[in-house]
PDB file of C-alpha atoms and ligand atoms in Angstrom:
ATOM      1  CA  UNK A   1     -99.294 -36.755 -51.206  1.00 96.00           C
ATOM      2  CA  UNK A   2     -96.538 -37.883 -48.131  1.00 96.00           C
ATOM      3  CA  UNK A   3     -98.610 -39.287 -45.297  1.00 98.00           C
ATOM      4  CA  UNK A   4     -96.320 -38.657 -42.228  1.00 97.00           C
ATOM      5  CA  UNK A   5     -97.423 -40.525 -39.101  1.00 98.00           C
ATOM      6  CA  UNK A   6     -95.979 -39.884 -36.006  1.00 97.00           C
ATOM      7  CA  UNK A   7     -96.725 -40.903 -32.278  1.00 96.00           C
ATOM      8  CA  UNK A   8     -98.109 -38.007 -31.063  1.00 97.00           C
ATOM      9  CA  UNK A   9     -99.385 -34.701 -31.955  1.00 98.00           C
ATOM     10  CA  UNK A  10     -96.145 -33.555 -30.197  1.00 97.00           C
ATOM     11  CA  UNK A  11     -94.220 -35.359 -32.352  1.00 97.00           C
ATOM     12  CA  UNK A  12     -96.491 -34.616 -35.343  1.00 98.00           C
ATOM     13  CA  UNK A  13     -96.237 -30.749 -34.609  1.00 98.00           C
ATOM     14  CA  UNK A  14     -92.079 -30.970 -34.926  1.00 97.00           C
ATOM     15  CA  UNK A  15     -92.106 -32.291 -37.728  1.00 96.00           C
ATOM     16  CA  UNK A  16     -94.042 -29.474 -39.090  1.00 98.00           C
ATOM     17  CA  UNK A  17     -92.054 -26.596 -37.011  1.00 98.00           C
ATOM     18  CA  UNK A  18     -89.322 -28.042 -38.848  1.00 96.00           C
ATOM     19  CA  UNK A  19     -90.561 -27.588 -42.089  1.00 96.00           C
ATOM     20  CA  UNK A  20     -91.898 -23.804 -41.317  1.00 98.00           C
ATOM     21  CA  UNK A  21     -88.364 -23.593 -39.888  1.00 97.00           C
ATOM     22  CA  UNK A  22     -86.649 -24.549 -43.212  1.00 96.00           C
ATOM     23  CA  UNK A  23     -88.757 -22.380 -44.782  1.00 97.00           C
ATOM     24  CA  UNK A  24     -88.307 -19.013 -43.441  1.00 98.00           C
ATOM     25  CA  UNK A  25     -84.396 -19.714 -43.124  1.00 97.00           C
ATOM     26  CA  UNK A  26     -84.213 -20.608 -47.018  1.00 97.00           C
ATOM     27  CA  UNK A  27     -86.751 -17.376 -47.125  1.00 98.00           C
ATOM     28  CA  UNK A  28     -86.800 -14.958 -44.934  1.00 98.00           C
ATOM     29  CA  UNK A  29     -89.526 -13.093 -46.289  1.00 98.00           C
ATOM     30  CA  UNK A  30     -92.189 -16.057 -46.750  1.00 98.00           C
ATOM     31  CA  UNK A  31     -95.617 -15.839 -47.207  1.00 98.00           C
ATOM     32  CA  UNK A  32     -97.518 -18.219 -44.625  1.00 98.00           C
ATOM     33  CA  UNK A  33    -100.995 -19.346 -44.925  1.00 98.00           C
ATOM     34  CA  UNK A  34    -101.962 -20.128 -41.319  1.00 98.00           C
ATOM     35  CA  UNK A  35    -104.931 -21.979 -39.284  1.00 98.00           C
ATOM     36  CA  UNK A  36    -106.864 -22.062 -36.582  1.00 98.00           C
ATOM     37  CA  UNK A  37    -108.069 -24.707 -34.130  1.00 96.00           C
ATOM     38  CA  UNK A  38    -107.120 -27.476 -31.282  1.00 96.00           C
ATOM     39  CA  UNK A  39    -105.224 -28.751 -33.992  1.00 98.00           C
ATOM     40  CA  UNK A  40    -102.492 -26.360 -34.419  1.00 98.00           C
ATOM     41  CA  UNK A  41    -101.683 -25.264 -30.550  1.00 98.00           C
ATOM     42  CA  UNK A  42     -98.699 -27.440 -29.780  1.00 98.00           C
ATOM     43  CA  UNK A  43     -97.213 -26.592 -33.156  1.00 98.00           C
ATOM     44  CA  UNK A  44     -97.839 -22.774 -32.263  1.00 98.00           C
ATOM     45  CA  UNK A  45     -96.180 -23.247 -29.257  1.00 98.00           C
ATOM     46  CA  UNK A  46     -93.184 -25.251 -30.739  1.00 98.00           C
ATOM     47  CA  UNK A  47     -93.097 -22.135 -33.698  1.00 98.00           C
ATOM     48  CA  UNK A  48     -92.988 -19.426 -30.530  1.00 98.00           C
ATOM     49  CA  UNK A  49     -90.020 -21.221 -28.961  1.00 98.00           C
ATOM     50  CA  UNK A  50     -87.805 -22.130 -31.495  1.00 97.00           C
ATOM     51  CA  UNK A  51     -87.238 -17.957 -31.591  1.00 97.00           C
ATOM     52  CA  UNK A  52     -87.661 -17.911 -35.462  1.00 97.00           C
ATOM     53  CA  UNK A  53     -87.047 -14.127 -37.323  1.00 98.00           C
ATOM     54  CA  UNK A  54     -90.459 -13.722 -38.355  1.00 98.00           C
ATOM     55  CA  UNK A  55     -89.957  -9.578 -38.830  1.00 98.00           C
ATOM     56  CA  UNK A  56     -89.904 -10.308 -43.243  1.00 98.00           C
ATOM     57  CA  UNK A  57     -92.534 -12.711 -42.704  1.00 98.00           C
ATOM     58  CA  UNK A  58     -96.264 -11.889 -44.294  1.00 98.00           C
ATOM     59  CA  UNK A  59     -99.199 -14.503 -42.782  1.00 98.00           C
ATOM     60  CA  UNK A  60    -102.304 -15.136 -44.519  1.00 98.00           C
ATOM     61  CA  UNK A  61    -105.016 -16.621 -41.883  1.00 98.00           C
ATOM     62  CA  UNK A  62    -107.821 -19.091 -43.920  1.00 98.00           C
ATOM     63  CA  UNK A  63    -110.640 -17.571 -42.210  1.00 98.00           C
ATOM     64  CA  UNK A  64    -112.875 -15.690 -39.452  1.00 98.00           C
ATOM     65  CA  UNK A  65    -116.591 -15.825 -38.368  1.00 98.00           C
ATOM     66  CA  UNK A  66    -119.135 -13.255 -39.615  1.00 98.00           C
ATOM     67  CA  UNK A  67    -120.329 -10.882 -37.334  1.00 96.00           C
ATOM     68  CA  UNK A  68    -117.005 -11.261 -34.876  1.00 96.00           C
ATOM     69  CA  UNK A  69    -115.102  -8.327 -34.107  1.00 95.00           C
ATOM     70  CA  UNK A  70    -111.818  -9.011 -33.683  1.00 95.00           C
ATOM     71  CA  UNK A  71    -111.288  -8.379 -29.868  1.00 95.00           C
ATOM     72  CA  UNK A  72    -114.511 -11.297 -29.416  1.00 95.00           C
ATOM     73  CA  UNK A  73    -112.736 -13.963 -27.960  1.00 95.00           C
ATOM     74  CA  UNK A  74    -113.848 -16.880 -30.031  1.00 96.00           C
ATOM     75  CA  UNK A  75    -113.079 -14.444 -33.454  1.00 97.00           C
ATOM     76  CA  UNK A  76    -109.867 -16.218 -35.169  1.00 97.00           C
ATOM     77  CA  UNK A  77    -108.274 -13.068 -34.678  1.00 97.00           C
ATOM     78  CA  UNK A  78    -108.120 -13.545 -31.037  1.00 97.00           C
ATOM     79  CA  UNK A  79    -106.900 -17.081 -31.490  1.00 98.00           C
ATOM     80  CA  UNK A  80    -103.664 -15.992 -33.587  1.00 98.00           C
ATOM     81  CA  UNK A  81    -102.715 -12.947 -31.701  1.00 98.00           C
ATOM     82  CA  UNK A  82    -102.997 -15.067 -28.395  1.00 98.00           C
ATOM     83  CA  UNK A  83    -101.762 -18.307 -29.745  1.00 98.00           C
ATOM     84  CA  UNK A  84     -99.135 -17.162 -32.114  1.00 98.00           C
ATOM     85  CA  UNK A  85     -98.611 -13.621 -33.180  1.00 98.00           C
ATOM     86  CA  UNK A  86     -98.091 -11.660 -29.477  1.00 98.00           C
ATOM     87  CA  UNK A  87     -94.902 -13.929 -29.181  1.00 98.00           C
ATOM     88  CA  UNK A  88     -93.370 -13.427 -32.310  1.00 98.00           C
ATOM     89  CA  UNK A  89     -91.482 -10.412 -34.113  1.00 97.00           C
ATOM     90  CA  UNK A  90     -93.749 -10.197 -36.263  1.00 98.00           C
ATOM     91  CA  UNK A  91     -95.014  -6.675 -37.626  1.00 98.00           C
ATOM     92  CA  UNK A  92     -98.378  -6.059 -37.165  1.00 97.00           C
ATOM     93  CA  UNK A  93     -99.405  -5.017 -41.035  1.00 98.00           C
ATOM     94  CA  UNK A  94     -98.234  -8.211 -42.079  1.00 98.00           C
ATOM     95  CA  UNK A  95    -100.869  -9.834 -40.514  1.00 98.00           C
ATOM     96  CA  UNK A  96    -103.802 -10.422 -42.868  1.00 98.00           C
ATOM     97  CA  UNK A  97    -106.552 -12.100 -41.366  1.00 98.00           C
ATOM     98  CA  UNK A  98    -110.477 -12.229 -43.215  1.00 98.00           C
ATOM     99  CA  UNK A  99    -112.520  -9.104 -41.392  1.00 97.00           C
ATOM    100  CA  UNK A 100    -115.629 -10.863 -40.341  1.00 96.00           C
ATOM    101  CA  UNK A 101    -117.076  -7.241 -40.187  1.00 97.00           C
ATOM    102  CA  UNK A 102    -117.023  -6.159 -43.605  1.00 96.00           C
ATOM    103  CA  UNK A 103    -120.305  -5.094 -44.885  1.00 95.00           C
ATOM    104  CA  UNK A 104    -119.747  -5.451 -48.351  1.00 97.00           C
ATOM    105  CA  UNK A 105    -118.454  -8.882 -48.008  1.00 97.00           C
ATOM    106  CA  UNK A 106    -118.041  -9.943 -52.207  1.00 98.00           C
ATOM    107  CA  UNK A 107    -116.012  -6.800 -52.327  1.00 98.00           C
ATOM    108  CA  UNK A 108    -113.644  -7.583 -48.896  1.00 98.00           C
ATOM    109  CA  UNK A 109    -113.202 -11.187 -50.269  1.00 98.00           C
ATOM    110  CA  UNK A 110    -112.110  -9.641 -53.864  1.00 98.00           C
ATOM    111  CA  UNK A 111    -109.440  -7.517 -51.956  1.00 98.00           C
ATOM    112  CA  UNK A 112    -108.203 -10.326 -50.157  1.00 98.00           C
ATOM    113  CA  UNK A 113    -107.582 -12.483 -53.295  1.00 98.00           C
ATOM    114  CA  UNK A 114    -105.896  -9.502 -54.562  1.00 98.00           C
ATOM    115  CA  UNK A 115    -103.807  -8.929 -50.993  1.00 98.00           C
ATOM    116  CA  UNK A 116    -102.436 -12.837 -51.571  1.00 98.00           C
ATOM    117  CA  UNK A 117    -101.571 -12.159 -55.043  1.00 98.00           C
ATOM    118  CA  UNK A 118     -99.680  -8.924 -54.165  1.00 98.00           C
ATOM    119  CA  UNK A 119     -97.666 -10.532 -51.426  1.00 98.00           C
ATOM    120  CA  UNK A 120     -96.538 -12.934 -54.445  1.00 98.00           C
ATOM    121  CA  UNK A 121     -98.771 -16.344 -53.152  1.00 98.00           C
ATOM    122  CA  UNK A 122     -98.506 -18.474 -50.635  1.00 98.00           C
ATOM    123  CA  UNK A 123     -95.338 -20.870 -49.698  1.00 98.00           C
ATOM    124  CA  UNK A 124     -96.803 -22.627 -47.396  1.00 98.00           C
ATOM    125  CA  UNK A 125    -100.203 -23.084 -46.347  1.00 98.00           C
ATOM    126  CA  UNK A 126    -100.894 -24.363 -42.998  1.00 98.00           C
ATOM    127  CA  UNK A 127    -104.532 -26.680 -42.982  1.00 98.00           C
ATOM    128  CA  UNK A 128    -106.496 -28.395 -40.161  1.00 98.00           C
ATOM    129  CA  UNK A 129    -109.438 -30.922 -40.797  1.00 98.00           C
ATOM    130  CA  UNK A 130    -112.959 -30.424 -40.231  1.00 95.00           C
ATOM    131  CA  UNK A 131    -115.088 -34.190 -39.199  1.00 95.00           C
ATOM    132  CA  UNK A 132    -116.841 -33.456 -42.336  1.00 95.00           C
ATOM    133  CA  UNK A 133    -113.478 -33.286 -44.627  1.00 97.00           C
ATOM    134  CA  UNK A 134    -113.398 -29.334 -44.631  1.00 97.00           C
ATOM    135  CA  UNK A 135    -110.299 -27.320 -44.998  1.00 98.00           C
ATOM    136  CA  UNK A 136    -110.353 -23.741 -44.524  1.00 98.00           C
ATOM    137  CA  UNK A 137    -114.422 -23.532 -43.652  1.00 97.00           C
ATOM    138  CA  UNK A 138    -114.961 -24.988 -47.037  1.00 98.00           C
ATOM    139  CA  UNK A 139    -117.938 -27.094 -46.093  1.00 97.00           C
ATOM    140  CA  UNK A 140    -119.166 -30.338 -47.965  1.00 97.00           C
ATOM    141  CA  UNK A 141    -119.908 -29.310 -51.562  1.00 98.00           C
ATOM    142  CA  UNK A 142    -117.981 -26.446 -52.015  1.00 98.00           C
ATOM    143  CA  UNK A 143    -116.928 -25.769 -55.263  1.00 98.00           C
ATOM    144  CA  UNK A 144    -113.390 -27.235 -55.959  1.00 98.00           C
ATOM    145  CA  UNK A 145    -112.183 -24.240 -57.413  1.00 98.00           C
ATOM    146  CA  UNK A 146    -113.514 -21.281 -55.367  1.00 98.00           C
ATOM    147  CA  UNK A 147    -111.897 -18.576 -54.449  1.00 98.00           C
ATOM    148  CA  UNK A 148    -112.308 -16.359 -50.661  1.00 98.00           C
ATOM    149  CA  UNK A 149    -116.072 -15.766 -50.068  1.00 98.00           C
ATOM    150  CA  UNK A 150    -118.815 -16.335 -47.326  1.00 98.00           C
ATOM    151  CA  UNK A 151    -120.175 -19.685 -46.526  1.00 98.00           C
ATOM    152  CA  UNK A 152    -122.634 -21.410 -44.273  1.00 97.00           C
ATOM    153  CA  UNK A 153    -121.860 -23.660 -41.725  1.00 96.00           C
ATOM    154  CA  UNK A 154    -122.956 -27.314 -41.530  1.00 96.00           C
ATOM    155  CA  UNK A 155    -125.200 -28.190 -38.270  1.00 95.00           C
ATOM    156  CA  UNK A 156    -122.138 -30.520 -37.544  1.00 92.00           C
ATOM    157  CA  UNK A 157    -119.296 -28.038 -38.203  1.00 93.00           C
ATOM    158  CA  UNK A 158    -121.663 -25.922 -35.599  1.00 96.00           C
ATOM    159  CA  UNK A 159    -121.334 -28.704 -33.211  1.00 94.00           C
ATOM    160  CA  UNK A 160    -117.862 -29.522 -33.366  1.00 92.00           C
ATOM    161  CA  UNK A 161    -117.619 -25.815 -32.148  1.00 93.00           C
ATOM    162  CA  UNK A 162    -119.581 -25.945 -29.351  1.00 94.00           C
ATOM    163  CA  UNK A 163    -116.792 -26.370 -26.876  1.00 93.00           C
ATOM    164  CA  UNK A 164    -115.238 -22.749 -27.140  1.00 90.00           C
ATOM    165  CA  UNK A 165    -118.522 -21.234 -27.751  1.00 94.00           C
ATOM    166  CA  UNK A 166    -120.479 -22.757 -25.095  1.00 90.00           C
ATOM    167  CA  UNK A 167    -123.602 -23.410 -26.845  1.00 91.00           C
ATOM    168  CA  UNK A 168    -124.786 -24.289 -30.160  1.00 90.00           C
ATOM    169  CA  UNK A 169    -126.368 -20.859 -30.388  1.00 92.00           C
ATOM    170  CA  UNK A 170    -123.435 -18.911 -30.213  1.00 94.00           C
ATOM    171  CA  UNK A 171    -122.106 -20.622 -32.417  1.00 96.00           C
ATOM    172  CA  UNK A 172    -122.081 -18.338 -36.049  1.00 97.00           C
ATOM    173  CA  UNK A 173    -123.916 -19.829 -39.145  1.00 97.00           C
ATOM    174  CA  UNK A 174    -121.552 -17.684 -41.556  1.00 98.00           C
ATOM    175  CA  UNK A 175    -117.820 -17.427 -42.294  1.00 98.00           C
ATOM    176  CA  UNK A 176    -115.480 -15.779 -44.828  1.00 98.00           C
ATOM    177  CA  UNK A 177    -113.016 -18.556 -45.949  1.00 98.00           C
ATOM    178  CA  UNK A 178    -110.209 -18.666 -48.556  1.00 98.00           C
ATOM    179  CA  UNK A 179    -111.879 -21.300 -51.492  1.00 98.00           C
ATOM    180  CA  UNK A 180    -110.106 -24.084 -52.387  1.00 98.00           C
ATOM    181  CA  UNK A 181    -108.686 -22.781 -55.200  1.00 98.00           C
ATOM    182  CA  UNK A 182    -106.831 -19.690 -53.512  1.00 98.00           C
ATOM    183  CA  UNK A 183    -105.396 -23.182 -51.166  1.00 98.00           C
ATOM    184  CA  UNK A 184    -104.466 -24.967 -53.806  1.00 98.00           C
ATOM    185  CA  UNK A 185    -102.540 -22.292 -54.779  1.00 98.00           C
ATOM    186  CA  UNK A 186    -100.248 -22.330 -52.503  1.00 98.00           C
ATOM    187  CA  UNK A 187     -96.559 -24.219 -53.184  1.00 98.00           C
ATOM    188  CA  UNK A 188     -96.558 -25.733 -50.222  1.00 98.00           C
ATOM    189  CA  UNK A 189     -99.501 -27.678 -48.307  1.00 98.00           C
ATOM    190  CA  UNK A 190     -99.162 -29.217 -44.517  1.00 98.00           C
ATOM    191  CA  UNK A 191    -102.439 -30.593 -43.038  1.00 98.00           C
ATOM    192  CA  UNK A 192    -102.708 -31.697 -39.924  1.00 98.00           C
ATOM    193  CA  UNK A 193    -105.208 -34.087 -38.075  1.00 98.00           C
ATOM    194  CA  UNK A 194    -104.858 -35.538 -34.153  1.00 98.00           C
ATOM    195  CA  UNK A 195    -107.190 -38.140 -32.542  1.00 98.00           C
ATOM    196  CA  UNK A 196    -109.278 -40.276 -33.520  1.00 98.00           C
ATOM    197  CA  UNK A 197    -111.865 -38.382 -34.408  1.00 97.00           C
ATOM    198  CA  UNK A 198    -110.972 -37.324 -36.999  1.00 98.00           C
ATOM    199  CA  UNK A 199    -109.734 -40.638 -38.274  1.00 98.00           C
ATOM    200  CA  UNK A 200    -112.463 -40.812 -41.106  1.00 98.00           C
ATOM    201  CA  UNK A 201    -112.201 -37.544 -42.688  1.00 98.00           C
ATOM    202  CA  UNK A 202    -108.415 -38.494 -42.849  1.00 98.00           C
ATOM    203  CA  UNK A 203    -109.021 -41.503 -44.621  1.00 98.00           C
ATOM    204  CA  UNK A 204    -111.964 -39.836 -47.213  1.00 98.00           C
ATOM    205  CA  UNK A 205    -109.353 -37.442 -47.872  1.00 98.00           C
ATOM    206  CA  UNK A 206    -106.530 -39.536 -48.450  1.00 98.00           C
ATOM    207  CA  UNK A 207    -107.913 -42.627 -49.921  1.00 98.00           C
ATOM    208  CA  UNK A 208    -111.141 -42.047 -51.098  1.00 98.00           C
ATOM    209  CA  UNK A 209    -112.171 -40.743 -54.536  1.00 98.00           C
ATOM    210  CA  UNK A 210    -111.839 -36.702 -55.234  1.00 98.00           C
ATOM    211  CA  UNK A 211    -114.610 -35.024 -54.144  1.00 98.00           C
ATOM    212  CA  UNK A 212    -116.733 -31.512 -53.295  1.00 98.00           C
ATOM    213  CA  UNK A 213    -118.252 -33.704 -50.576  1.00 98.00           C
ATOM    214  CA  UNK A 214    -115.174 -34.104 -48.887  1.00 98.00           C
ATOM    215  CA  UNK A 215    -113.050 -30.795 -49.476  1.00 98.00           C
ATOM    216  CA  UNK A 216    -109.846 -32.465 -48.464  1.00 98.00           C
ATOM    217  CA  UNK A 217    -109.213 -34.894 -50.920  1.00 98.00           C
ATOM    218  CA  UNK A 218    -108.966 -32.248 -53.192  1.00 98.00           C
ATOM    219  CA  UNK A 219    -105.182 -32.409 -51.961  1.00 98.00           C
ATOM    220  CA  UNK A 220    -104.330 -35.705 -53.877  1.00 98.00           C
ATOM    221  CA  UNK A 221    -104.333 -33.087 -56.742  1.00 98.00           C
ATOM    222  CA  UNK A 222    -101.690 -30.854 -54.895  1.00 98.00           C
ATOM    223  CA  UNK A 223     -97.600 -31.640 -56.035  1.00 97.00           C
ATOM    224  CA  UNK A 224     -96.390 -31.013 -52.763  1.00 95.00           C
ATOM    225  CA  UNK A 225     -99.082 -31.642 -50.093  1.00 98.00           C
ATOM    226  CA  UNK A 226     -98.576 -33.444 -46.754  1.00 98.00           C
ATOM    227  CA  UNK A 227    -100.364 -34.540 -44.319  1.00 98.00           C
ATOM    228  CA  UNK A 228     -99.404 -34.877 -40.926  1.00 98.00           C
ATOM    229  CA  UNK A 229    -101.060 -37.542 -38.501  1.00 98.00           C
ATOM    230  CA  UNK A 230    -100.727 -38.685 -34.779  1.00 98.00           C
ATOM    231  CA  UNK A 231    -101.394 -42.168 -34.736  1.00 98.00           C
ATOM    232  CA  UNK A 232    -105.292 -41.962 -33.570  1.00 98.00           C
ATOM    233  CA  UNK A 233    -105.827 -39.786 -36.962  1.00 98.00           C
ATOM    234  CA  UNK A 234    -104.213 -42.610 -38.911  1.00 98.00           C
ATOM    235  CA  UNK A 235    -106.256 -45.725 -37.767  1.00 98.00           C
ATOM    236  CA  UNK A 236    -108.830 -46.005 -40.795  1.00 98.00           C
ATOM    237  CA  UNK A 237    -105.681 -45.363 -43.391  1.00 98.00           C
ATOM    238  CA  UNK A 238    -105.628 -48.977 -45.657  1.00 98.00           C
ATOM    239  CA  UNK A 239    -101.760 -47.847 -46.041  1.00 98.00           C
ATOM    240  CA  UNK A 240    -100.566 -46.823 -43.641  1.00 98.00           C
ATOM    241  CA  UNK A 241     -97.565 -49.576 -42.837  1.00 97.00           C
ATOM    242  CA  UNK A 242     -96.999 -48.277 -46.290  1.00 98.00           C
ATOM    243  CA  UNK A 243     -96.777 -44.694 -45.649  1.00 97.00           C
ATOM    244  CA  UNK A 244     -95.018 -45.294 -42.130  1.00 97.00           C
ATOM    245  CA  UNK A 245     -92.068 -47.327 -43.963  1.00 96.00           C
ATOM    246  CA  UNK A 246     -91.731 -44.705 -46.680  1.00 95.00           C
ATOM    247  CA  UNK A 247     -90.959 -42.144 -44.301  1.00 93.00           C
ATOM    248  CA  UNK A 248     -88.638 -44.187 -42.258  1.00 92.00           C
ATOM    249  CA  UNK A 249     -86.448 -44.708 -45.234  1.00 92.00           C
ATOM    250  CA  UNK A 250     -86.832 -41.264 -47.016  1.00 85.00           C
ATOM    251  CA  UNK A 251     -83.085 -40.383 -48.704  1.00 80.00           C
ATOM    252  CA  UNK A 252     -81.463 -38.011 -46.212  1.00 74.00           C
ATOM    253  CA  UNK A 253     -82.004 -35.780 -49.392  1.00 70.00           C
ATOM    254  CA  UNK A 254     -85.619 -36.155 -49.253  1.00 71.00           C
ATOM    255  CA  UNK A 255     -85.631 -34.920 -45.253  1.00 67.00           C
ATOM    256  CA  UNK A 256     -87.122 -31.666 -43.748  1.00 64.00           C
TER     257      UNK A 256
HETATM  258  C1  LIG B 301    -112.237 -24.869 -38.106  1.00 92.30           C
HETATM  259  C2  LIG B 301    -111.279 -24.147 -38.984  1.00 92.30           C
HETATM  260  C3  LIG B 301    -110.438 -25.127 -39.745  1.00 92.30           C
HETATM  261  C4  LIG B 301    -109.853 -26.154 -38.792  1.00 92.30           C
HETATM  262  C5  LIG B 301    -110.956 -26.885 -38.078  1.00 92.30           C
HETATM  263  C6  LIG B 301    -110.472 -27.972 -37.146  1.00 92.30           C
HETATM  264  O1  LIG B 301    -113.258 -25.436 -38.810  1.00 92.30           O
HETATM  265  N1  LIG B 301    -111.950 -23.295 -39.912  1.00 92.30           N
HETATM  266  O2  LIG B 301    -109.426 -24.429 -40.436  1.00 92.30           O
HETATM  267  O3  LIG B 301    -109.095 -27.051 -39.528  1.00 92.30           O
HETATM  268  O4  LIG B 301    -111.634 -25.899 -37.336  1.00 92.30           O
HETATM  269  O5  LIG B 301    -110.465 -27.534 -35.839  1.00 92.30           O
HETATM  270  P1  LIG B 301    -109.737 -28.311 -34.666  1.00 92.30           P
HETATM  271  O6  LIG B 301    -108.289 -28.213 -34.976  1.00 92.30           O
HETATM  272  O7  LIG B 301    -110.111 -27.556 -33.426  1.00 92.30           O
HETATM  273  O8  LIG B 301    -110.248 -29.692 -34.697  1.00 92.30           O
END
């Protein structure tokens, strides 16, 4: 794992426009697995002004609430067409986003597996953090090795989203979410964490043991994975003078 930490979740964001950046220039027709979230706004906004060629581009979102429709505002798929997607040049059937409408949901999530495999995987998958450690909406306990299906939220995942929905009761108790094997999967990881609170699922993740309790820290396993702090995310790292020095003195070779 590279631990980046940088000042602010400006600063944090660049660093990861850069590296999306790199990407599609190297590859033009890149496979992106994207997110959702607080998180991932300023680096949306950095993406939608750096004027990037996204018209090869194929994006795979990690997930969407049951029972949304796409035009509900709080659906995912209102997030990326409003954060992201209405800025870019994009075409629109190479957005793939889970339909939280499907009624036969074990059969959607099978086509969806298939979908990423067609597209030839993921380059780079784009992750947030949940407080409890999940990535994707891969809750505490999920199987380390799932693949796309529905899942339940925790009562505190359901909290955390209380501030777009405006009440714990509007908040949905399902989701379809990649698993975290169809992450895993993907060559590239970048996770992302701001503030403070999310300081301890940051540290579970990156120095604690491997576990289905905290979904994250399934990305020590990952070759490539990197995670991407402000400085508030950062404060319960034992290491992280360590991790700050390392990428202060990377080899200009070893720079995105
Ligand atoms: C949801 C999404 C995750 C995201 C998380 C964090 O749970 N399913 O992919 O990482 O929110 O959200 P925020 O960035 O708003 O803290």
């Amino acid at each position: 794992m590279e631990i980046i930490i940088r000042p602010t979740p400006e600063a944090a964001s660049g660093v990861t426009a850069n590296l999306i950046a790199r990407l599609l220039h190297d590859k033009p027709n890149a496979v992106l697995g994207l997110a959702t979230g607080d998180t991932v706004v300023p680096l949306y906004r950095q993406l939608v002004a750096m004027k990037l060629d996204w018209s090869r581009v194929k994006t795979f979102n990690l997930d969407e609430y049951v029972g949304l429709s796409p035009e509900h505002p709080q659906s995912y798929h209102s997030f990326m067409w409003e954060n992201l997607f209405q800025h870019l040049n994009i075409k629109k059937e190479s957005v793939y986003l889970p339909d939280g409408q499907a009624t036969d949901i074990p059969a959607y999530c099978a086509l969806y597996e298939e979908s990423i495999r067609e597209a030839g995987g993921i380059d780079l998958q784009l992750l947030g953090i949940g407080t409890d450690g999940h990535i994707g909406f891969n809750e505490p306990t999920s199987s380390l090795v799932s693949r796309t299906r529905i899942k339940t939220l925790t009562e505190q995942t359901r909290a955390d989203k209380v501030p777009s929905f405006g009440g714990q009761d509007q908040v949905p108790h399902h989701v379809i979410t990649m698993g975290v094997g169809t992450i895993m999967e993907a060559r590239q990881i970048a996770l992302l964490a701001f503030g403070r609170n999310k300081a301890q699922a940051v540290a579970d993740a990156v120095e604690g043991p491997i576990t289905a309790m905290i979904p994250a820290s399934i990305l020590q396993m990952h070759p490539t994975a990197k995670i991407v702090l402000d400085e508030p995310a950062a404060v319960q790292l034992k290491k992280a003078d360590y991790y700050r020095w390392v990428y202060n003195h990377k080899p200009d070779s070893q720079r995105f």
